[in-house]
């Protein structure tokens, strides 16, 4: 079984990786974001954020948690607000933005693709599978 630890290792050793200057979040910042967004982050999502929150592979990266509280393009709270304005389900937590569309963590642990253009039925069983099939192999 492919795990989140496998996904983190594969991301950190990807051939087309680039690392940006974004701050990797710690537990305190993650708790702040959970409280301010109303979401409880899964353990796998927390681990992924803390280990690959500043990694780009191809053209994808996770939405960032900003320690300065600034909301900007690519930042989680901004994506939640903008996504909801265009119809993103309230219970879906966007984790990655792709051209105004979002990959989202759902309450049951699936990753769902949400498009501003309408219904899409793309989904992945869990975060590790999404990392492998979309973030690593889709680029």
Short mmCIF file of N, CA and C in Angstrom, two decimals:
data_model
loop_
_atom_site.label_atom_id
_atom_site.label_comp_id
_atom_site.label_asym_id
_atom_site.label_seq_id
_atom_site.Cartn_x
_atom_site.Cartn_y
_atom_site.Cartn_z
N UNK A 1 0.85 -1.19 0.00
CA UNK A 1 0.00 0.00 0.00
C UNK A 1 0.88 1.25 0.00
N UNK A 2 0.54 2.20 -0.83
CA UNK A 2 1.27 3.46 -0.95
C UNK A 2 0.81 4.38 0.17
N UNK A 3 1.74 4.87 0.98
CA UNK A 3 1.41 5.67 2.15
C UNK A 3 1.81 7.13 1.97
N UNK A 4 1.38 7.96 2.90
CA UNK A 4 1.76 9.37 2.84
C UNK A 4 3.27 9.52 3.01
N UNK A 5 3.91 8.65 3.78
CA UNK A 5 5.37 8.71 3.90
C UNK A 5 6.05 8.40 2.57
N UNK A 6 5.51 7.43 1.82
CA UNK A 6 6.02 7.14 0.48
C UNK A 6 5.86 8.36 -0.42
N UNK A 7 4.70 8.99 -0.34
CA UNK A 7 4.41 10.17 -1.17
C UNK A 7 5.38 11.30 -0.85
N UNK A 8 5.62 11.55 0.42
CA UNK A 8 6.55 12.61 0.82
C UNK A 8 7.95 12.32 0.30
N UNK A 9 8.39 11.09 0.46
CA UNK A 9 9.72 10.69 -0.02
C UNK A 9 9.81 10.87 -1.54
N UNK A 10 8.79 10.42 -2.26
CA UNK A 10 8.79 10.56 -3.72
C UNK A 10 8.77 12.02 -4.15
N UNK A 11 8.00 12.86 -3.47
CA UNK A 11 7.96 14.29 -3.80
C UNK A 11 9.32 14.93 -3.59
N UNK A 12 9.94 14.62 -2.46
CA UNK A 12 11.23 15.24 -2.15
C UNK A 12 12.37 14.76 -3.04
N UNK A 13 12.13 13.67 -3.79
CA UNK A 13 13.16 13.15 -4.69
C UNK A 13 12.73 13.19 -6.15
N UNK A 14 11.67 13.93 -6.45
CA UNK A 14 11.19 14.03 -7.83
C UNK A 14 12.22 14.73 -8.70
N UNK A 15 12.29 14.31 -9.96
CA UNK A 15 13.31 14.86 -10.86
C UNK A 15 13.02 16.30 -11.26
N UNK A 16 11.75 16.69 -11.31
CA UNK A 16 11.42 18.06 -11.71
C UNK A 16 10.92 18.90 -10.54
N UNK A 17 11.55 18.69 -9.40
CA UNK A 17 11.18 19.41 -8.18
C UNK A 17 11.82 20.80 -8.16
N UNK A 18 11.09 21.75 -7.62
CA UNK A 18 11.68 23.04 -7.26
C UNK A 18 11.10 23.39 -5.89
N UNK A 19 11.90 24.04 -5.11
CA UNK A 19 11.50 24.42 -3.75
C UNK A 19 11.44 25.93 -3.72
N UNK A 20 10.31 26.47 -3.27
CA UNK A 20 10.20 27.92 -3.17
C UNK A 20 10.55 28.38 -1.76
N UNK A 21 10.50 29.66 -1.56
CA UNK A 21 10.92 30.23 -0.28
C UNK A 21 9.82 30.23 0.77
N UNK A 22 8.67 29.63 0.46
CA UNK A 22 7.60 29.60 1.45
C UNK A 22 8.03 28.85 2.70
N UNK A 23 7.54 29.30 3.78
CA UNK A 23 7.79 28.74 5.10
C UNK A 23 7.07 27.40 5.22
N UNK A 24 7.76 26.38 5.73
CA UNK A 24 7.08 25.12 6.04
C UNK A 24 6.34 25.29 7.36
N UNK A 25 5.06 24.98 7.38
CA UNK A 25 4.29 25.22 8.60
C UNK A 25 4.66 24.26 9.72
N UNK A 26 4.55 24.75 10.94
CA UNK A 26 4.73 23.90 12.12
C UNK A 26 3.35 23.62 12.72
N UNK A 27 3.34 22.84 13.79
CA UNK A 27 2.06 22.46 14.42
C UNK A 27 1.26 23.68 14.86
N UNK A 28 1.93 24.68 15.38
CA UNK A 28 1.24 25.88 15.87
C UNK A 28 0.51 26.61 14.74
N UNK A 29 1.18 26.76 13.61
CA UNK A 29 0.55 27.43 12.47
C UNK A 29 -0.61 26.58 11.92
N UNK A 30 -0.43 25.29 11.89
CA UNK A 30 -1.50 24.41 11.42
C UNK A 30 -2.72 24.52 12.32
N UNK A 31 -2.53 24.53 13.64
CA UNK A 31 -3.65 24.69 14.57
C UNK A 31 -4.34 26.03 14.33
N UNK A 32 -3.56 27.08 14.11
CA UNK A 32 -4.15 28.39 13.81
C UNK A 32 -5.04 28.33 12.57
N UNK A 33 -4.57 27.68 11.53
CA UNK A 33 -5.35 27.55 10.30
C UNK A 33 -6.59 26.68 10.52
N UNK A 34 -6.47 25.64 11.30
CA UNK A 34 -7.65 24.82 11.59
C UNK A 34 -8.71 25.67 12.28
N UNK A 35 -8.29 26.46 13.27
CA UNK A 35 -9.24 27.29 14.02
C UNK A 35 -9.84 28.38 13.15
N UNK A 36 -9.02 29.01 12.30
CA UNK A 36 -9.52 30.14 11.51
C UNK A 36 -10.34 29.70 10.30
N UNK A 37 -10.16 28.46 9.85
CA UNK A 37 -10.94 27.99 8.69
C UNK A 37 -12.11 27.12 9.08
N UNK A 38 -12.10 26.57 10.30
CA UNK A 38 -13.17 25.69 10.74
C UNK A 38 -12.98 24.25 10.30
N UNK A 39 -11.84 23.93 9.70
CA UNK A 39 -11.55 22.56 9.27
C UNK A 39 -10.62 21.89 10.26
N UNK A 40 -10.78 20.59 10.44
CA UNK A 40 -9.81 19.79 11.16
C UNK A 40 -9.00 19.05 10.11
N UNK A 41 -7.71 19.32 10.06
CA UNK A 41 -6.85 18.72 9.05
C UNK A 41 -6.53 17.28 9.44
N UNK A 42 -6.53 16.40 8.47
CA UNK A 42 -6.18 15.00 8.73
C UNK A 42 -4.68 14.91 9.07
N UNK A 43 -4.31 13.85 9.75
CA UNK A 43 -2.90 13.65 10.09
C UNK A 43 -2.04 13.58 8.83
N UNK A 44 -2.53 12.92 7.79
CA UNK A 44 -1.76 12.85 6.54
C UNK A 44 -1.57 14.22 5.91
N UNK A 45 -2.60 15.05 5.93
CA UNK A 45 -2.48 16.40 5.36
C UNK A 45 -1.50 17.23 6.17
N UNK A 46 -1.56 17.14 7.48
CA UNK A 46 -0.60 17.87 8.33
C UNK A 46 0.83 17.44 8.01
N UNK A 47 1.04 16.15 7.90
CA UNK A 47 2.38 15.62 7.62
C UNK A 47 2.86 16.10 6.25
N UNK A 48 1.97 16.08 5.27
CA UNK A 48 2.32 16.54 3.93
C UNK A 48 2.68 18.02 3.94
N UNK A 49 1.88 18.84 4.63
CA UNK A 49 2.17 20.27 4.73
C UNK A 49 3.53 20.54 5.37
N UNK A 50 3.81 19.84 6.46
CA UNK A 50 5.04 20.08 7.21
C UNK A 50 6.29 19.62 6.47
N UNK A 51 6.13 18.72 5.52
CA UNK A 51 7.28 18.18 4.81
C UNK A 51 7.41 18.59 3.35
N UNK A 52 6.31 19.01 2.74
CA UNK A 52 6.37 19.37 1.32
C UNK A 52 5.56 20.62 1.00
N UNK A 53 5.27 21.43 2.00
CA UNK A 53 4.46 22.63 1.80
C UNK A 53 5.13 23.71 0.98
N UNK A 54 6.40 23.52 0.61
CA UNK A 54 7.10 24.50 -0.22
C UNK A 54 7.65 23.87 -1.50
N UNK A 55 7.09 22.73 -1.88
CA UNK A 55 7.59 21.98 -3.02
C UNK A 55 6.68 22.16 -4.23
N UNK A 56 7.29 22.43 -5.37
CA UNK A 56 6.61 22.40 -6.66
C UNK A 56 7.15 21.21 -7.42
N UNK A 57 6.25 20.42 -7.96
CA UNK A 57 6.64 19.38 -8.90
C UNK A 57 5.82 19.65 -10.14
N UNK A 58 6.50 19.88 -11.26
CA UNK A 58 5.80 20.32 -12.45
C UNK A 58 5.21 21.69 -12.18
N UNK A 59 3.91 21.82 -12.30
CA UNK A 59 3.27 23.12 -12.06
C UNK A 59 2.37 23.10 -10.83
N UNK A 60 2.40 22.03 -10.02
CA UNK A 60 1.53 21.93 -8.86
C UNK A 60 2.28 22.07 -7.55
N UNK A 61 1.59 22.64 -6.59
CA UNK A 61 2.07 22.71 -5.21
C UNK A 61 0.85 22.78 -4.30
N UNK A 62 1.07 22.53 -3.04
CA UNK A 62 -0.01 22.68 -2.07
C UNK A 62 -0.29 24.16 -1.85
N UNK A 63 -1.53 24.47 -1.47
CA UNK A 63 -1.83 25.82 -1.03
C UNK A 63 -1.03 26.08 0.24
N UNK A 64 -0.49 27.28 0.38
CA UNK A 64 0.40 27.57 1.49
C UNK A 64 -0.34 28.08 2.72
N UNK A 65 0.28 27.87 3.86
CA UNK A 65 -0.16 28.46 5.13
C UNK A 65 0.82 29.58 5.41
N UNK A 66 0.32 30.78 5.54
CA UNK A 66 1.18 31.95 5.68
C UNK A 66 1.30 32.36 7.14
N UNK A 67 2.52 32.34 7.69
CA UNK A 67 2.70 32.70 9.10
C UNK A 67 2.41 34.17 9.39
N UNK A 68 2.41 35.03 8.36
CA UNK A 68 2.14 36.45 8.55
C UNK A 68 0.65 36.77 8.45
N UNK A 69 -0.16 35.76 8.15
CA UNK A 69 -1.60 35.97 8.07
C UNK A 69 -2.06 36.63 6.79
N UNK A 70 -1.16 36.85 5.84
CA UNK A 70 -1.53 37.50 4.59
C UNK A 70 -2.26 36.51 3.69
N UNK A 71 -3.37 36.97 3.14
CA UNK A 71 -4.10 36.17 2.17
C UNK A 71 -3.70 36.64 0.78
N UNK A 72 -3.27 35.71 -0.05
CA UNK A 72 -2.83 36.02 -1.40
C UNK A 72 -3.06 34.80 -2.28
N UNK A 73 -2.86 34.96 -3.58
CA UNK A 73 -3.01 33.83 -4.49
C UNK A 73 -2.10 32.69 -4.03
N UNK A 74 -2.65 31.50 -3.97
CA UNK A 74 -1.87 30.34 -3.55
C UNK A 74 -1.90 30.08 -2.06
N UNK A 75 -2.59 30.93 -1.30
CA UNK A 75 -2.69 30.78 0.16
C UNK A 75 -4.03 30.12 0.47
N UNK A 76 -4.06 29.28 1.48
CA UNK A 76 -5.23 28.45 1.79
C UNK A 76 -6.50 29.24 2.08
N UNK A 77 -6.46 30.20 3.01
CA UNK A 77 -7.69 30.93 3.36
C UNK A 77 -8.24 31.70 2.17
N UNK A 78 -7.36 32.25 1.37
CA UNK A 78 -7.78 32.96 0.16
C UNK A 78 -8.47 31.99 -0.80
N UNK A 79 -7.91 30.80 -0.97
CA UNK A 79 -8.51 29.80 -1.86
C UNK A 79 -9.88 29.36 -1.36
N UNK A 80 -10.01 29.18 -0.05
CA UNK A 80 -11.31 28.80 0.52
C UNK A 80 -12.34 29.89 0.22
N UNK A 81 -11.98 31.13 0.47
CA UNK A 81 -12.91 32.25 0.24
C UNK A 81 -13.28 32.35 -1.24
N UNK A 82 -12.26 32.35 -2.11
CA UNK A 82 -12.54 32.49 -3.54
C UNK A 82 -13.31 31.28 -4.08
N UNK A 83 -12.95 30.09 -3.62
CA UNK A 83 -13.65 28.89 -4.07
C UNK A 83 -15.12 28.91 -3.68
N UNK A 84 -15.39 29.29 -2.46
CA UNK A 84 -16.79 29.33 -2.00
C UNK A 84 -17.60 30.37 -2.76
N UNK A 85 -16.95 31.47 -3.14
CA UNK A 85 -17.65 32.50 -3.91
C UNK A 85 -18.12 31.97 -5.25
N UNK A 86 -17.45 30.95 -5.79
CA UNK A 86 -17.84 30.41 -7.10
C UNK A 86 -18.44 29.01 -7.00
N UNK A 87 -18.82 28.59 -5.77
CA UNK A 87 -19.60 27.37 -5.62
C UNK A 87 -18.91 26.16 -5.03
N UNK A 88 -17.68 26.28 -4.57
CA UNK A 88 -16.99 25.15 -3.93
C UNK A 88 -17.79 24.71 -2.70
N UNK A 89 -18.08 23.41 -2.57
CA UNK A 89 -18.83 22.94 -1.40
C UNK A 89 -18.16 23.34 -0.08
N UNK A 90 -18.96 23.77 0.87
CA UNK A 90 -18.46 24.26 2.16
C UNK A 90 -17.65 23.21 2.93
N UNK A 91 -17.98 21.93 2.75
CA UNK A 91 -17.30 20.88 3.51
C UNK A 91 -16.02 20.38 2.84
N UNK A 92 -15.69 20.91 1.66
CA UNK A 92 -14.49 20.48 0.95
C UNK A 92 -13.36 21.46 1.24
N UNK A 93 -12.21 20.93 1.64
CA UNK A 93 -11.04 21.74 1.94
C UNK A 93 -10.11 21.74 0.73
N UNK A 94 -9.98 22.89 0.05
CA UNK A 94 -9.05 22.93 -1.07
C UNK A 94 -7.62 22.76 -0.58
N UNK A 95 -6.86 21.93 -1.28
CA UNK A 95 -5.46 21.72 -0.89
C UNK A 95 -4.50 22.15 -1.99
N UNK A 96 -5.01 22.27 -3.21
CA UNK A 96 -4.19 22.63 -4.36
C UNK A 96 -5.07 23.32 -5.39
N UNK A 97 -4.58 24.41 -5.95
CA UNK A 97 -5.33 25.12 -6.98
C UNK A 97 -4.69 24.86 -8.33
N UNK A 98 -5.54 24.68 -9.33
CA UNK A 98 -5.07 24.44 -10.68
C UNK A 98 -5.94 25.25 -11.63
N UNK A 99 -5.50 26.47 -11.96
CA UNK A 99 -6.20 27.32 -12.92
C UNK A 99 -7.65 27.58 -12.51
N UNK A 100 -7.86 28.03 -11.28
CA UNK A 100 -9.17 28.34 -10.70
C UNK A 100 -10.03 27.12 -10.43
N UNK A 101 -9.45 25.94 -10.55
CA UNK A 101 -10.09 24.69 -10.14
C UNK A 101 -9.33 24.20 -8.91
N UNK A 102 -9.94 23.30 -8.16
CA UNK A 102 -9.32 22.89 -6.90
C UNK A 102 -9.33 21.37 -6.72
N UNK A 103 -8.26 20.88 -6.15
CA UNK A 103 -8.22 19.54 -5.60
C UNK A 103 -8.55 19.72 -4.12
N UNK A 104 -9.53 18.95 -3.64
CA UNK A 104 -10.05 19.17 -2.29
C UNK A 104 -10.07 17.89 -1.47
N UNK A 105 -9.80 18.05 -0.20
CA UNK A 105 -9.93 16.98 0.77
C UNK A 105 -11.36 17.01 1.29
N UNK A 106 -12.06 15.88 1.18
CA UNK A 106 -13.45 15.82 1.61
C UNK A 106 -13.53 15.23 3.02
N UNK A 107 -14.67 15.38 3.69
CA UNK A 107 -14.79 14.87 5.05
C UNK A 107 -14.51 13.37 5.19
N UNK A 108 -14.72 12.58 4.14
CA UNK A 108 -14.46 11.14 4.24
C UNK A 108 -13.02 10.76 3.86
N UNK A 109 -12.16 11.76 3.61
CA UNK A 109 -10.75 11.50 3.33
C UNK A 109 -10.40 11.35 1.87
N UNK A 110 -11.41 11.39 0.98
CA UNK A 110 -11.14 11.34 -0.45
C UNK A 110 -10.59 12.68 -0.92
N UNK A 111 -9.92 12.65 -2.04
CA UNK A 111 -9.55 13.88 -2.73
C UNK A 111 -10.47 13.98 -3.94
N UNK A 112 -11.13 15.11 -4.07
CA UNK A 112 -12.05 15.34 -5.19
C UNK A 112 -11.56 16.54 -5.98
N UNK A 113 -11.71 16.45 -7.30
CA UNK A 113 -11.41 17.58 -8.16
C UNK A 113 -12.68 18.38 -8.32
N UNK A 114 -12.60 19.70 -8.13
CA UNK A 114 -13.76 20.57 -8.30
C UNK A 114 -13.41 21.60 -9.37
N UNK A 115 -14.27 21.70 -10.36
CA UNK A 115 -14.05 22.64 -11.45
C UNK A 115 -15.09 23.74 -11.43
N UNK A 116 -14.64 24.96 -11.66
CA UNK A 116 -15.57 26.09 -11.75
C UNK A 116 -16.43 26.01 -13.01
N UNK A 117 -16.06 25.11 -13.94
CA UNK A 117 -16.82 24.94 -15.18
C UNK A 117 -18.00 23.97 -15.04
N UNK A 118 -18.10 23.27 -13.91
CA UNK A 118 -19.22 22.37 -13.73
C UNK A 118 -18.81 21.02 -13.17
N UNK A 119 -19.76 20.10 -13.18
CA UNK A 119 -19.57 18.79 -12.57
C UNK A 119 -18.40 18.01 -13.15
N UNK A 120 -17.61 17.48 -12.25
CA UNK A 120 -16.50 16.61 -12.58
C UNK A 120 -16.54 15.46 -11.58
N UNK A 121 -16.27 14.27 -12.02
CA UNK A 121 -16.34 13.12 -11.11
C UNK A 121 -14.96 12.52 -10.86
N UNK A 122 -13.93 13.34 -10.89
CA UNK A 122 -12.58 12.83 -10.63
C UNK A 122 -12.35 12.78 -9.13
N UNK A 123 -11.89 11.62 -8.65
CA UNK A 123 -11.63 11.48 -7.23
C UNK A 123 -10.55 10.43 -7.00
N UNK A 124 -9.93 10.52 -5.84
CA UNK A 124 -8.87 9.61 -5.43
C UNK A 124 -9.18 9.15 -4.02
N UNK A 125 -8.85 7.92 -3.71
CA UNK A 125 -9.23 7.31 -2.44
C UNK A 125 -8.65 8.03 -1.23
N UNK A 126 -7.47 8.59 -1.37
CA UNK A 126 -6.81 9.25 -0.24
C UNK A 126 -5.74 10.20 -0.74
N UNK A 127 -5.15 10.91 0.18
CA UNK A 127 -4.15 11.93 -0.13
C UNK A 127 -2.91 11.33 -0.79
N UNK A 128 -2.42 10.21 -0.27
CA UNK A 128 -1.22 9.59 -0.84
C UNK A 128 -1.45 9.18 -2.29
N UNK A 129 -2.61 8.62 -2.59
CA UNK A 129 -2.92 8.22 -3.96
C UNK A 129 -2.97 9.43 -4.88
N UNK A 130 -3.57 10.53 -4.41
CA UNK A 130 -3.62 11.76 -5.20
C UNK A 130 -2.22 12.28 -5.48
N UNK A 131 -1.36 12.29 -4.46
CA UNK A 131 0.02 12.76 -4.67
C UNK A 131 0.67 11.94 -5.77
N UNK A 132 0.55 10.64 -5.70
CA UNK A 132 1.19 9.76 -6.68
C UNK A 132 0.60 9.94 -8.08
N UNK A 133 -0.70 9.85 -8.18
CA UNK A 133 -1.34 9.84 -9.50
C UNK A 133 -1.48 11.20 -10.17
N UNK A 134 -1.61 12.26 -9.38
CA UNK A 134 -1.81 13.59 -9.95
C UNK A 134 -0.54 14.43 -9.86
N UNK A 135 -0.06 14.61 -8.66
CA UNK A 135 1.07 15.52 -8.44
C UNK A 135 2.36 14.96 -9.04
N UNK A 136 2.60 13.68 -8.89
CA UNK A 136 3.84 13.10 -9.40
C UNK A 136 3.72 12.57 -10.83
N UNK A 137 2.71 11.78 -11.09
CA UNK A 137 2.61 11.13 -12.40
C UNK A 137 1.83 11.95 -13.41
N UNK A 138 1.06 12.93 -12.95
CA UNK A 138 0.25 13.73 -13.85
C UNK A 138 1.00 14.89 -14.48
N UNK A 139 2.21 15.11 -14.01
CA UNK A 139 2.99 16.25 -14.54
C UNK A 139 4.00 15.78 -15.55
#
